[in-house]
Amino acid sequence: MKKLNHIVLFQFKDSVTEEQIKHANLEFAALKDKISAIHSFEMGTNNSPEGIAHGYTHGYVLTFLSEADRDVYLMHPEHKAFQGIVDPLLAMPLAFDFWANL
């Protein structure tokens, strides 16, 4: 089965507390149960020893079975509400989508 991977990286502002990050992570993870178009969701913190994370500390991988599902997610009111929660906390977000070839 082909999967469309939606990679999201967050660099939080220096002023953001661990409690705010925890809340944002819980809200992000909850989207899996609120938006049926999300096939799977994973998240974690950077632990790469390479030193090239450019300040990104938290990573998220959402998978979709089609571009149409991804687009439903992007425009979904629950996703928009989550953006309202997390955007003020971020110094820099990054999103990158690709079809898994294997």
mmCIF file of C-alpha atoms in Angstrom:
data_model
loop_
_atom_site.group_PDB
_atom_site.id
_atom_site.type_symbol
_atom_site.label_atom_id
_atom_site.label_comp_id
_atom_site.label_asym_id
_atom_site.label_seq_id
_atom_site.Cartn_x
_atom_site.Cartn_y
_atom_site.Cartn_z
ATOM 1 C CA MET A 1 0.000 0.000 0.000
ATOM 2 C CA LYS A 2 1.380 3.403 -0.963
ATOM 3 C CA LYS A 3 1.433 6.018 1.768
ATOM 4 C CA LEU A 4 1.732 9.778 1.587
ATOM 5 C CA ASN A 5 3.985 10.939 4.423
ATOM 6 C CA HIS A 6 3.408 14.390 5.881
ATOM 7 C CA ILE A 7 6.488 15.295 7.921
ATOM 8 C CA VAL A 8 6.146 18.184 10.368
ATOM 9 C CA LEU A 9 9.017 19.676 12.380
ATOM 10 C CA PHE A 10 8.616 22.261 15.115
ATOM 11 C CA GLN A 11 11.101 24.703 16.558
ATOM 12 C CA PHE A 12 9.445 26.208 19.610
ATOM 13 C CA LYS A 13 10.120 29.744 20.811
ATOM 14 C CA ASP A 14 12.571 30.006 23.710
ATOM 15 C CA SER A 15 9.811 31.397 25.925
ATOM 16 C CA VAL A 16 7.594 28.309 25.524
ATOM 17 C CA THR A 17 7.336 26.103 28.608
ATOM 18 C CA GLU A 18 7.523 22.314 28.732
ATOM 19 C CA GLU A 19 3.874 22.317 29.834
ATOM 20 C CA GLN A 20 2.878 24.269 26.712
ATOM 21 C CA ILE A 21 4.816 21.827 24.531
ATOM 22 C CA LYS A 22 3.178 18.865 26.258
ATOM 23 C CA HIS A 23 -0.257 20.417 25.679
ATOM 24 C CA ALA A 24 0.538 21.064 21.989
ATOM 25 C CA ASN A 25 1.720 17.458 21.559
ATOM 26 C CA LEU A 26 -1.455 16.089 23.137
ATOM 27 C CA GLU A 27 -3.604 18.296 20.911
ATOM 28 C CA PHE A 28 -1.673 17.239 17.809
ATOM 29 C CA ALA A 29 -1.934 13.537 18.664
ATOM 30 C CA ALA A 30 -5.679 13.922 19.313
ATOM 31 C CA LEU A 31 -6.208 14.881 15.675
ATOM 32 C CA LYS A 32 -5.832 11.193 14.721
ATOM 33 C CA ASP A 33 -9.129 10.473 16.508
ATOM 34 C CA LYS A 34 -10.840 13.607 15.206
ATOM 35 C CA ILE A 35 -9.923 13.441 11.509
ATOM 36 C CA SER A 36 -10.604 10.079 9.883
ATOM 37 C CA ALA A 37 -8.439 10.943 6.849
ATOM 38 C CA ILE A 38 -5.287 10.485 8.990
ATOM 39 C CA HIS A 39 -4.063 6.912 8.441
ATOM 40 C CA SER A 40 -1.375 7.016 11.132
ATOM 41 C CA PHE A 41 0.390 9.464 13.455
ATOM 42 C CA GLU A 42 3.779 9.315 15.179
ATOM 43 C CA MET A 43 5.754 11.901 17.117
ATOM 44 C CA GLY A 44 9.004 12.256 18.992
ATOM 45 C CA THR A 45 11.849 14.549 19.948
ATOM 46 C CA ASN A 46 15.118 14.920 18.083
ATOM 47 C CA ASN A 47 17.931 12.708 19.306
ATOM 48 C CA SER A 48 20.215 12.814 16.269
ATOM 49 C CA PRO A 49 23.924 13.089 17.105
ATOM 50 C CA GLU A 50 24.650 14.741 13.728
ATOM 51 C CA GLY A 51 24.067 18.295 14.955
ATOM 52 C CA ILE A 52 22.183 19.412 11.845
ATOM 53 C CA ALA A 53 18.636 19.750 13.229
ATOM 54 C CA HIS A 54 18.800 23.545 12.819
ATOM 55 C CA GLY A 55 16.881 24.112 16.055
ATOM 56 C CA TYR A 56 14.013 21.724 15.293
ATOM 57 C CA THR A 57 13.286 19.732 18.420
ATOM 58 C CA HIS A 58 9.994 17.919 17.766
ATOM 59 C CA GLY A 59 9.023 15.774 14.795
ATOM 60 C CA TYR A 60 5.698 14.366 13.638
ATOM 61 C CA VAL A 61 4.832 11.939 10.851
ATOM 62 C CA LEU A 62 1.279 11.709 9.616
ATOM 63 C CA THR A 63 0.451 9.272 6.843
ATOM 64 C CA PHE A 64 -2.398 9.452 4.376
ATOM 65 C CA LEU A 65 -3.596 7.026 1.731
ATOM 66 C CA SER A 66 -4.218 9.736 -0.853
ATOM 67 C CA GLU A 67 -3.539 13.375 -1.591
ATOM 68 C CA ALA A 68 -7.282 13.948 -1.222
ATOM 69 C CA ASP A 69 -7.095 12.627 2.373
ATOM 70 C CA ARG A 70 -4.140 14.918 3.078
ATOM 71 C CA ASP A 71 -6.098 17.860 1.694
ATOM 72 C CA VAL A 72 -9.103 16.984 3.883
ATOM 73 C CA TYR A 73 -6.778 17.057 6.895
ATOM 74 C CA LEU A 74 -5.214 20.390 5.901
ATOM 75 C CA MET A 75 -8.591 22.121 5.579
ATOM 76 C CA HIS A 76 -10.343 20.319 8.457
ATOM 77 C CA PRO A 77 -11.712 22.610 11.205
ATOM 78 C CA GLU A 78 -9.966 20.517 13.888
ATOM 79 C CA HIS A 79 -6.616 21.011 12.136
ATOM 80 C CA LYS A 80 -7.286 24.737 11.842
ATOM 81 C CA ALA A 81 -8.116 24.858 15.566
ATOM 82 C CA PHE A 82 -4.855 23.047 16.363
ATOM 83 C CA GLN A 83 -2.925 25.569 14.271
ATOM 84 C CA GLY A 84 -4.490 28.313 16.382
ATOM 85 C CA ILE A 85 -3.085 26.633 19.489
ATOM 86 C CA VAL A 86 0.396 25.829 18.222
ATOM 87 C CA ASP A 87 1.268 28.698 15.855
ATOM 88 C CA PRO A 88 1.834 31.254 18.650
ATOM 89 C CA LEU A 89 4.319 28.829 20.257
ATOM 90 C CA LEU A 90 6.480 28.295 17.200
ATOM 91 C CA ALA A 91 9.664 30.009 16.131
ATOM 92 C CA MET A 92 9.688 27.970 12.926
ATOM 93 C CA PRO A 93 7.472 25.186 11.592
ATOM 94 C CA LEU A 94 8.365 23.013 8.622
ATOM 95 C CA ALA A 95 6.180 20.644 6.587
ATOM 96 C CA PHE A 96 7.377 18.260 3.899
ATOM 97 C CA ASP A 97 5.246 15.702 2.063
ATOM 98 C CA PHE A 98 6.355 12.722 -0.009
ATOM 99 C CA TRP A 99 5.036 9.445 -1.332
ATOM 100 C CA ALA A 100 6.866 6.496 0.211
ATOM 101 C CA ASN A 101 8.551 4.568 -2.581
ATOM 102 C CA LEU A 102 9.059 1.342 -0.648
#
